[in-house]
Amino acid sequence: MQTENGIETQLKDAAQLSEAVWAVLAERVGGAWLLRSVYKLNKAAQNELMGVLAAPTIDAWLCGALSGGYSRFTSTPEGSKLNTARMYAFPVNGTSQSVIVGADEQSATAQRIWKLTASLLSGRSAVPNQPFLPDLQSGLAFDLPLALEKTLGAFVQSVPCQGAWLAIRRGESFDIQAEWNAPKAKGGSLLIDENPVLRRVNRSLADVLILRGQPNWDNLPYGALKSGANAWVCLPLVIGHRVIGVVALWRQKEFSQAERGQLRDLAVRVPPSVEVVVTFSEMASHLRRLGLLNDFVLTVSSAQNLDQIARRMFGLLTRAFNTELIALFLRSSDGRILRDYRMFEGKLNVISVSLSGHSMQAVLKEGRVRRIAETTREGFIGIHKGARSELVVPLKYRGQPIGALVIENTYAEAFSQYDEHLMVVIASHLAGLIEYTRLREEAEGRARSLGLIHEVVQEVIGLNDKNEVAAIAAELVAQYFKYELAVILLMDDEQKFAIQGIGGTHAETLKAALAGGEFIKVDGVTGQVARSGESILVNDTAQDGLYKAIKGWEARSEVCVAVKDGETILGIIDVESREQNAFSHNDLIAMESLAGILASVISSANQTQKLQETVRQLRATEIELNARMEAQQSAENRLLQAAKLAAVGEMAAGIAHELNNPLTTVTGFSEIVLDELAKDSPHRNELEMVLQEARRASGVVRRLLDFSRQGERMRTSADINEVVHDVIALTKHLIQTNNVTLVLQLAENLPWISIDTNQMKQVLLNLIHNALQAMKNGGELTVGTHLAKRESRSWVILSVQDSGSGISPEDQGRIFEPFFTTKGDRGGTGLGLSVTYGIIADHGGIIEISSKPDHGSTFEVWLPV
């Protein structure tokens, strides 16, 4: 046999003689092309060539060259790194190998060089007519797929063909386990009794030749033949009187008697070797499965949680039974939920579904092992798509089914009675391990949930407002349990779900989606729970017809429980997620526990609200009585103040009349004497002082007369803002000279009121003068007007605010009394605010004061509209 270096040397010499760019020796193994020797192709180019050879069209092109035994060429794909326009194939006779040459063009002489090279390489193959036996030393017997590929290769090399496949018998079907130029055929399973051609081969133990146009041409098993195929031959592999497999070949031209003789001869020599390899493979599989118990003890039993148990169990079963179609179903402790464990793309996927109506419900109720050989047999469940046979083993703990383990295969009759017994033993151990782990996980999960529920309850336990309970509880549930969305809806006094709390990261999204609409869908999950009071867990809303999406928000998982007081439904708790399989049975139990506690809180809140309503009514009555008493007291105080003012007014009138005449005499004679007195008289200053004080006393007397008689009333409808502007025009210079900043805040469009404008001007003048006297060092004076309502009545308010020295609390109760003044020796008479009070009272108004020492004062005059 030539070494790899010797082959590369031959490729090199031939390439140099033919001026080829590169050359390789490729072999088809297991349906794929492998490069056995390479000349002048770097790693990147080799990888690209492997990709080109894997293309179905190129694969068929090369297989055609091998089966026909003649050379051919094809164009190299555009843009490839192979740097040639064409690829040439030169098959190595008697093997599954071909020399592939890259060149822009090869002349007839160059092609003869490569044909010679291929013929020299064919000398490496085994001697013709040597019995086909597996090479146990090379490990071929340990690799069933490779051994069957080699077996089929012997048939293809003996007779040129377009395509072929080899199938091994398994029970009442043939499983196609090797193919030649028919990649879609591999993995197919053919039932013997359902196909007349296979039935004929099985009964006659002889080969069958069928030509296009004959009656059974349309019944060819796995008939995906190329359009050019016109002949199809099937040869049984027989041991004694038992068919252990079949080989099928097809091509364009009919098989000759000599070729059929070669195929029959090979079909006679092959079966013993095939049976040895198949038997060895089955024994190895049996030993692997027997080792499953030991692996179970070492790996699965040491798992820390249910996910680990499932993942490790799936790994063991996949290796032992050569299938990934495995599912584990576990029933929840309350029997309502079924946990479905499966592997998808190497990852464990767990979902929770309702047990009611599930295909596993009957299995758990029946509690016996099912071994189904074919989909047509009674009792076949078919958990996975494409499954042809299955083994269903219930998991029992203390005699009660807690779940089921389902193993399926794409081949019919994939499981034996021994497999059944083995899985029963494993299932008994697995059930105890799962139940112990599940109880521990549920206990831990419930403990965590109860801790979180306790945190929620601590926040809402003392609340009496159901709106507040719903809002806070929803936000805390979402926060503590890490839920995307939590909604709590409670019944109001009209038995409507009008009280709602929404929490979670998607709370704003849901609020925008609702936009004032109803959260509860009558024909959806929430509506069902609100009517029946039964909890619902949905882990795939796309598969659940009860779920109804809200426009703008669509969940993939949902848990909804009722908040009940006995049989009375008080509300619902609904948590949702945009992730599929987001909730477990523990989440359902946690929400039911929280609902029970919330029911107590809400019932207590209802009773408290009724009691608070009674207390509120009593307080309203008390406030109303107090208001009436205060109004009466205020009226009495105003009457008393008016009586005081009337008494003082009468006294002031008398005093004024008694003093007015003497003061008039003093003033008149003082003025006469001053006119006649020389300007340089030493008595002139004293006489001027007498005149000044007499005039001041006359002013006091005049104010006393003003106080005693307010003068004749002249009421008209007027705009208070005009009164303000008139007074400000008179006092603006005085305000500026006192270093005071004036701020006007007059409301527009005030209603006109019935007032004596002169008296109102006097009121505002008095208030401004008092404010200026309170700001000795300057400050800010704010005069404003606005409209307000008090006791269902409209009032126009005139306010004067200063930043002066303020008035002490004890003086504020006396400032409206006649002759009371806070100006001390600054000349105050104590009559200004008394006159002001009298004018306002006469107009049916009110004057109020707000003042703090060193923080200024604010006087508000309330005049009725």
XYZ file of N, CA and C in Angstrom, residues 294-482:
567
model
N -25.177 2.394 36.539
C -24.001 2.881 37.260
C -23.832 4.383 37.070
N -24.024 4.855 35.831
C -23.922 6.294 35.563
C -24.998 7.068 36.315
N -26.174 6.443 36.413
C -27.266 7.093 37.145
C -26.868 7.339 38.598
N -26.293 6.320 39.205
C -25.883 6.445 40.601
C -24.795 7.500 40.761
N -23.850 7.540 39.811
C -22.705 8.441 39.935
C -23.038 9.887 39.597
N -23.891 10.094 38.618
C -24.121 11.459 38.132
C -25.469 12.028 38.538
N -26.551 11.324 38.197
C -27.883 11.871 38.442
C -28.165 12.007 39.925
N -27.778 10.999 40.700
C -28.094 11.024 42.135
C -27.403 12.155 42.876
N -26.323 12.688 42.305
C -25.601 13.772 42.975
C -26.098 15.159 42.558
N -27.130 15.213 41.715
C -27.657 16.510 41.262
C -28.280 17.264 42.436
N -28.212 18.601 42.356
C -28.669 19.444 43.456
C -30.096 19.951 43.281
N -30.612 19.920 42.066
C -31.962 20.418 41.842
C -32.597 19.674 40.680
N -33.881 19.933 40.438
C -34.618 19.218 39.395
C -34.048 19.471 38.003
N -33.611 20.699 37.751
C -33.034 20.994 36.440
C -31.784 20.172 36.184
N -30.937 20.063 37.197
C -29.722 19.254 37.054
C -30.070 17.784 36.848
N -31.052 17.292 37.602
C -31.470 15.889 37.446
C -31.931 15.645 36.017
N -32.804 16.525 35.504
C -33.328 16.356 34.151
C -32.210 16.431 33.117
N -31.315 17.422 33.252
C -30.253 17.610 32.269
C -29.324 16.386 32.227
N -28.927 15.902 33.405
C -28.024 14.751 33.449
C -28.723 13.482 32.979
N -29.997 13.327 33.326
C -30.747 12.153 32.899
C -30.888 12.129 31.379
N -31.174 13.286 30.799
C -31.296 13.364 29.351
C -29.975 13.007 28.675
N -28.866 13.463 29.232
C -27.566 13.147 28.667
C -27.299 11.651 28.668
N -27.625 10.978 29.772
C -27.409 9.530 29.861
C -28.295 8.780 28.868
N -29.569 9.141 28.813
C -30.499 8.439 27.934
C -30.169 8.686 26.463
N -29.704 9.913 26.142
C -29.328 10.204 24.756
C -28.185 9.306 24.305
N -27.187 9.146 25.167
C -26.051 8.283 24.818
C -26.470 6.811 24.766
N -27.330 6.391 25.679
C -27.691 4.979 25.756
C -28.622 4.550 24.634
N -29.577 5.415 24.264
C -30.586 5.033 23.271
C -30.384 5.726 21.928
N -29.324 6.533 21.812
C -28.993 7.208 20.554
C -30.187 8.009 20.014
N -30.834 8.764 20.878
C -31.953 9.617 20.475
C -32.014 10.826 21.395
N -32.452 11.939 20.847
C -32.637 13.146 21.650
C -34.110 13.431 21.909
N -34.977 12.517 21.474
C -36.416 12.711 21.651
C -36.828 12.194 23.028
N -36.500 12.976 24.051
C -36.733 12.575 25.441
C -37.500 13.690 26.150
N -38.465 13.309 26.961
C -39.248 14.294 27.722
C -39.512 13.750 29.118
N -39.489 14.640 30.097
C -39.797 14.293 31.488
C -40.975 15.138 31.923
N -42.016 14.481 32.438
C -43.201 15.185 32.911
C -43.349 14.958 34.412
N -43.518 16.048 35.172
C -43.692 15.961 36.618
C -44.978 16.676 37.016
N -45.799 15.987 37.805
C -47.057 16.569 38.253
C -46.817 17.360 39.537
N -47.484 18.527 39.652
C -47.327 19.346 40.860
C -47.969 18.634 42.046
N -47.627 19.101 43.244
C -48.111 18.453 44.456
C -49.621 18.526 44.585
N -50.254 19.568 44.021
C -51.711 19.669 44.102
C -52.407 19.034 42.899
N -51.621 18.477 41.961
C -52.198 17.753 40.848
C -52.797 18.601 39.749
N -52.587 19.915 39.772
C -53.186 20.789 38.757
C -52.242 21.106 37.612
N -50.944 21.172 37.891
C -49.951 21.638 36.923
C -49.018 20.490 36.537
N -48.612 20.496 35.271
C -47.657 19.506 34.773
C -46.418 20.244 34.287
N -45.253 19.890 34.821
C -43.983 20.481 34.390
C -43.397 19.626 33.276
N -43.110 20.248 32.142
C -42.625 19.567 30.944
C -41.152 19.930 30.738
N -40.259 18.927 30.897
C -38.814 19.128 30.731
C -38.384 18.515 29.399
N -37.698 19.322 28.555
C -37.163 18.815 27.293
C -35.868 19.555 26.960
N -35.070 18.938 26.092
C -33.841 19.566 25.615
C -34.077 20.098 24.208
N -33.753 21.394 24.009
C -33.833 22.011 22.685
C -32.505 22.684 22.376
N -31.844 22.204 21.314
C -30.572 22.772 20.873
C -29.562 22.833 22.017
N -29.525 21.743 22.783
C -28.547 21.638 23.854
C -28.912 22.359 25.138
N -30.077 22.987 25.195
C -30.493 23.716 26.391
C -31.755 23.092 26.961
N -31.820 23.058 28.288
C -32.994 22.513 28.959
C -34.113 23.543 28.921
N -35.272 23.098 28.458
C -36.440 23.969 28.377
C -37.526 23.400 29.289
N -38.051 24.233 30.187
C -39.052 23.783 31.151
C -40.274 24.674 31.027
N -41.436 24.059 30.859
C -42.677 24.827 30.818
C -43.676 24.208 31.789
N -44.610 25.010 32.256
C -45.687 24.540 33.123
C -46.989 24.642 32.356
N -47.715 23.531 32.303
C -48.994 23.502 31.587
C -50.048 22.878 32.494
N -51.289 23.076 32.136
C -52.382 22.484 32.903
C -52.437 20.987 32.623
N -52.595 20.179 33.676
C -52.677 18.732 33.500
C -53.996 18.331 32.850
N -55.032 19.113 33.138
C -56.352 18.790 32.593
C -56.333 18.831 31.060
N -56.723 17.718 30.441
C -56.771 17.649 28.992
C -55.453 17.322 28.321
N -54.355 17.189 29.099
C -53.048 16.876 28.523
C -52.969 15.389 28.205
N -52.154 15.038 27.179
C -52.014 13.636 26.784
C -51.421 12.783 27.899
N -50.690 13.398 28.827
C -50.084 12.651 29.924
C -51.081 12.332 31.038
N -52.246 12.969 31.016
C -53.218 12.741 32.081
C -53.645 11.272 32.126
N -53.916 10.696 30.944
C -54.318 9.290 30.884
C -53.176 8.370 31.304
N -51.922 8.718 30.928
C -50.762 7.898 31.284
C -50.595 7.851 32.803
N -50.698 9.026 33.458
C -50.530 9.078 34.909
C -51.670 8.352 35.617
N -52.867 8.461 35.059
C -54.009 7.779 35.672
C -53.887 6.267 35.537
N -53.404 5.830 34.354
C -53.250 4.403 34.094
C -52.100 3.817 34.894
N -50.957 4.535 34.923
C -49.834 4.135 35.758
C -49.086 2.902 35.299
N -49.109 2.566 34.016
C -48.366 1.389 33.540
C -47.425 1.771 32.393
N -46.425 0.916 32.150
C -45.424 1.164 31.119
C -46.045 0.930 29.741
N -45.695 1.803 28.795
C -46.125 1.635 27.415
C -44.891 1.525 26.519
N -44.825 0.448 25.735
C -43.755 0.306 24.736
C -44.444 0.134 23.390
N -44.417 1.215 22.586
C -45.136 1.252 21.312
C -44.109 1.154 20.189
N -44.263 0.148 19.323
C -43.272 -0.111 18.276
C -43.477 0.743 17.040
N -44.709 1.213 16.808
C -44.993 1.937 15.576
C -46.134 2.911 15.819
N -46.135 4.028 15.060
C -47.139 5.079 15.252
C -48.557 4.581 15.023
N -48.688 3.516 14.231
C -50.033 3.016 13.922
C -50.615 2.185 15.058
N -49.775 1.840 16.045
C -50.256 1.005 17.144
C -51.081 1.827 18.127
N -52.003 1.154 18.782
C -52.881 1.820 19.745
C -52.080 2.306 20.956
N -52.437 3.502 21.418
C -51.783 4.057 22.603
C -50.588 4.926 22.303
N -50.215 5.087 21.023
C -49.064 5.931 20.673
C -49.398 7.398 20.951
N -48.496 8.084 21.678
C -48.744 9.485 22.058
C -48.093 10.440 21.072
N -46.821 10.222 20.791
C -46.121 11.096 19.839
C -45.835 12.470 20.405
N -44.981 12.524 21.420
C -44.629 13.807 22.043
C -43.807 14.662 21.096
N -42.911 14.027 20.331
C -42.013 14.754 19.431
C -42.409 14.511 17.984
N -42.178 15.523 17.167
C -42.467 15.432 15.735
C -41.505 14.441 15.083
N -42.033 13.553 14.262
C -41.198 12.594 13.551
C -40.938 11.313 14.305
N -41.480 11.155 15.526
C -41.242 9.943 16.312
C -41.978 8.765 15.689
N -41.318 7.582 15.663
C -41.919 6.387 15.085
C -42.192 5.322 16.148
N -41.456 5.356 17.231
C -41.664 4.411 18.332
C -41.384 5.130 19.643
N -41.920 4.586 20.751
C -41.747 5.279 22.030
C -41.823 4.299 23.192
N -41.193 4.748 24.284
C -41.208 4.010 25.538
C -41.640 4.984 26.622
N -42.802 4.732 27.233
C -43.357 5.631 28.247
C -43.317 4.904 29.582
N -42.556 5.463 30.540
C -42.392 4.821 31.844
C -42.908 5.764 32.925
N -43.956 5.402 33.657
C -44.457 6.272 34.741
C -43.480 6.293 35.915
N -43.393 7.432 36.577
C -42.572 7.572 37.787
C -43.504 7.483 38.991
N -43.278 6.482 39.832
C -44.158 6.266 40.981
C -43.379 6.426 42.276
N -44.018 7.145 43.212
C -43.423 7.313 44.536
C -44.460 6.841 45.553
N -44.083 5.776 46.274
C -44.997 5.163 47.244
C -46.317 4.747 46.587
N -46.174 4.213 45.372
C -47.325 3.687 44.670
C -48.156 4.700 43.917
N -47.857 5.993 44.049
C -48.626 7.038 43.383
C -47.818 7.647 42.234
N -48.417 7.757 41.031
C -47.687 8.370 39.899
C -47.407 9.847 40.171
N -46.161 10.256 40.020
C -45.790 11.668 40.195
C -45.319 12.276 38.870
N -45.212 11.427 37.841
C -44.751 11.926 36.550
C -44.527 10.779 35.589
N -43.873 11.080 34.479
C -43.598 10.058 33.466
C -42.357 10.447 32.675
N -41.613 9.426 32.256
C -40.436 9.610 31.418
C -40.758 9.033 30.043
N -40.610 9.846 29.001
C -40.943 9.426 27.643
C -39.684 9.456 26.784
N -39.354 8.297 26.169
C -38.224 8.206 25.240
C -38.788 7.794 23.892
N -38.486 8.568 22.842
C -38.993 8.272 21.507
C -37.833 8.171 20.518
N -38.117 7.531 19.366
C -37.094 7.351 18.344
C -37.724 7.529 16.976
N -36.926 8.020 16.042
C -37.432 8.201 14.672
C -37.521 6.885 13.931
N -36.971 5.797 14.511
C -37.070 4.475 13.906
C -38.181 3.681 14.566
N -38.835 2.851 13.794
C -39.839 1.956 14.358
C -39.140 0.831 15.130
N -39.819 0.306 16.151
C -39.327 -0.809 16.968
C -37.918 -0.537 17.500
N -37.727 0.659 18.013
C -36.401 1.051 18.507
C -36.122 0.544 19.908
N -37.147 0.061 20.627
C -36.969 -0.331 22.025
C -37.363 -1.792 22.223
N -36.542 -2.478 23.017
C -36.770 -3.893 23.293
C -37.394 -4.067 24.667
N -37.757 -5.331 24.955
C -38.311 -5.622 26.289
C -37.255 -5.388 27.360
N -36.000 -5.656 26.994
C -34.929 -5.397 27.954
C -34.853 -3.906 28.287
N -34.992 -3.054 27.250
C -34.992 -1.604 27.489
C -36.119 -1.213 28.443
N -37.248 -1.853 28.260
C -38.396 -1.562 29.121
C -38.085 -1.905 30.571
N -37.542 -3.097 30.796
C -37.214 -3.508 32.171
C -36.152 -2.613 32.784
N -35.164 -2.243 31.967
C -34.096 -1.375 32.460
C -34.663 -0.016 32.897
N -35.548 0.560 32.089
C -36.094 1.877 32.411
C -37.038 1.831 33.607
N -37.697 0.693 33.822
C -38.551 0.559 35.012
C -37.703 0.637 36.271
N -36.537 -0.039 36.244
C -35.646 -0.001 37.415
C -35.131 1.426 37.635
N -34.697 2.076 36.539
C -34.189 3.445 36.660
C -35.287 4.386 37.136
N -36.502 4.201 36.590
C -37.614 5.095 36.946
C -37.958 5.004 38.418
N -37.860 3.804 39.005
C -38.193 3.658 40.430
C -37.223 4.459 41.292
N -35.921 4.431 40.928
C -34.932 5.228 41.671
C -35.108 6.720 41.373
N -35.374 7.019 40.116
C -35.512 8.419 39.714
C -36.699 9.077 40.403
N -37.789 8.332 40.575
C -38.981 8.899 41.211
C -38.694 9.333 42.646
N -37.989 8.468 43.395
C -37.662 8.835 44.772
C -36.756 10.042 44.836
N -35.743 10.083 43.946
C -34.814 11.214 43.922
C -35.550 12.503 43.558
N -36.423 12.427 42.542
C -37.163 13.623 42.103
C -38.095 14.114 43.203
N -38.813 13.189 43.845
C -39.772 13.607 44.874
C -39.055 14.266 46.053
N -37.932 13.686 46.466
C -37.175 14.289 47.562
C -36.670 15.679 47.174
N -36.098 15.798 45.956
C -35.569 17.091 45.505
C -36.681 18.105 45.333
N -37.813 17.644 44.797
C -38.920 18.568 44.569
C -39.496 19.088 45.885
N -39.658 18.182 46.844
C -40.175 18.621 48.140
C -39.244 19.638 48.784
N -37.923 19.389 48.651
C -36.960 20.335 49.225
C -37.019 21.671 48.493
N -37.073 21.628 47.141
C -37.140 22.876 46.364
C -38.431 23.639 46.653
N -39.557 22.902 46.738
C -40.829 23.573 47.011
C -40.822 24.196 48.392
N -40.238 23.480 49.355
C -40.171 24.035 50.711
C -39.314 25.297 50.727
N -38.165 25.233 50.038
C -37.296 26.417 49.989
C -37.979 27.554 49.235
N -38.621 27.206 48.093
C -39.301 28.234 47.309
C -40.439 28.877 48.064
N -41.198 28.054 48.786
C -42.314 28.609 49.543
C -41.819 29.459 50.709
N -40.705 29.025 51.296
C -40.144 29.832 52.379
C -39.717 31.201 51.868
N -39.057 31.206 50.680
C -38.670 32.492 50.093
C -39.897 33.328 49.751
N -40.905 32.655 49.179
C -42.112 33.383 48.795
C -42.830 33.946 50.005
N -42.893 33.153 51.073
C -43.559 33.636 52.289
C -42.809 34.819 52.884
N -41.462 34.770 52.774
C -40.687 35.915 53.253
C -41.011 37.177 52.472
N -41.105 37.024 51.142
C -41.437 38.180 50.299
C -42.869 38.637 50.540
N -43.783 37.663 50.708
C -45.177 38.018 50.989
C -45.259 38.773 52.314
N -44.472 38.343 53.292
C -44.457 39.032 54.580
C -44.037 40.489 54.405
N -43.036 40.718 53.525
C -42.591 42.091 53.278
C -43.722 42.922 52.668
N -44.466 42.309 51.734
C -45.581 43.027 51.104
C -46.663 43.338 52.128
N -46.997 42.319 52.943
C -48.081 42.489 53.918
C -47.720 43.551 54.943
N -46.460 43.610 55.331
C -46.031 44.611 56.317
C -46.350 46.030 55.845
N -46.295 46.224 54.520
C -46.526 47.560 53.977
C -48.006 47.900 53.852
N -48.870 46.892 53.719
C -50.288 47.180 53.445
C -51.210 46.809 54.598
N -50.667 46.170 55.635
C -51.522 45.618 56.679
C -52.335 46.692 57.400
N -51.797 47.896 57.533
C -52.522 48.932 58.273
C -53.317 49.877 57.395
N -53.324 49.651 56.086
C -53.997 50.576 55.173
C -55.499 50.308 55.143
N -56.272 51.390 55.042
C -57.728 51.276 55.000
C -58.307 51.706 53.658
N -57.493 52.336 52.835
C -57.937 52.780 51.524
C -57.604 51.686 50.508
N -58.632 51.112 49.875
C -58.406 50.006 48.934
C -57.601 50.447 47.715
N -57.755 51.683 47.286
C -56.940 52.195 46.185
C -55.469 52.148 46.553
N -55.176 52.550 47.781
C -53.797 52.551 48.263
C -53.288 51.126 48.412
N -54.129 50.220 48.911
C -53.743 48.815 49.061
C -53.382 48.219 47.705
N -54.237 48.454 46.695
C -53.995 47.891 45.363
C -52.722 48.453 44.740
N -52.526 49.758 44.834
C -51.364 50.395 44.205
C -50.062 49.937 44.850
N -50.021 49.956 46.191
C -48.779 49.596 46.900
C -48.488 48.107 46.743
N -49.516 47.263 46.890
C -49.301 45.816 46.780
C -48.812 45.437 45.387
N -49.382 46.017 44.342
C -48.955 45.696 42.978
C -47.499 46.081 42.748
N -47.122 47.255 43.213
C -45.742 47.711 43.025
C -44.769 46.832 43.803
N -45.126 46.458 45.039
C -44.229 45.640 45.854
C -44.131 44.215 45.327
N -45.228 43.643 44.846
C -45.191 42.297 44.272
C -44.243 42.263 43.075
N -44.370 43.250 42.196
C -43.481 43.311 41.028
C -42.028 43.500 41.445
N -41.820 44.318 42.465
C -40.457 44.631 42.908
C -39.806 43.434 43.603
N -40.502 42.815 44.558
C -39.916 41.737 45.346
C -39.787 40.436 44.559
N -40.795 40.112 43.730
C -40.776 38.857 42.997
C -40.124 38.993 41.620
N -39.638 40.198 41.276
C -38.967 40.442 39.995
C -39.894 40.159 38.806
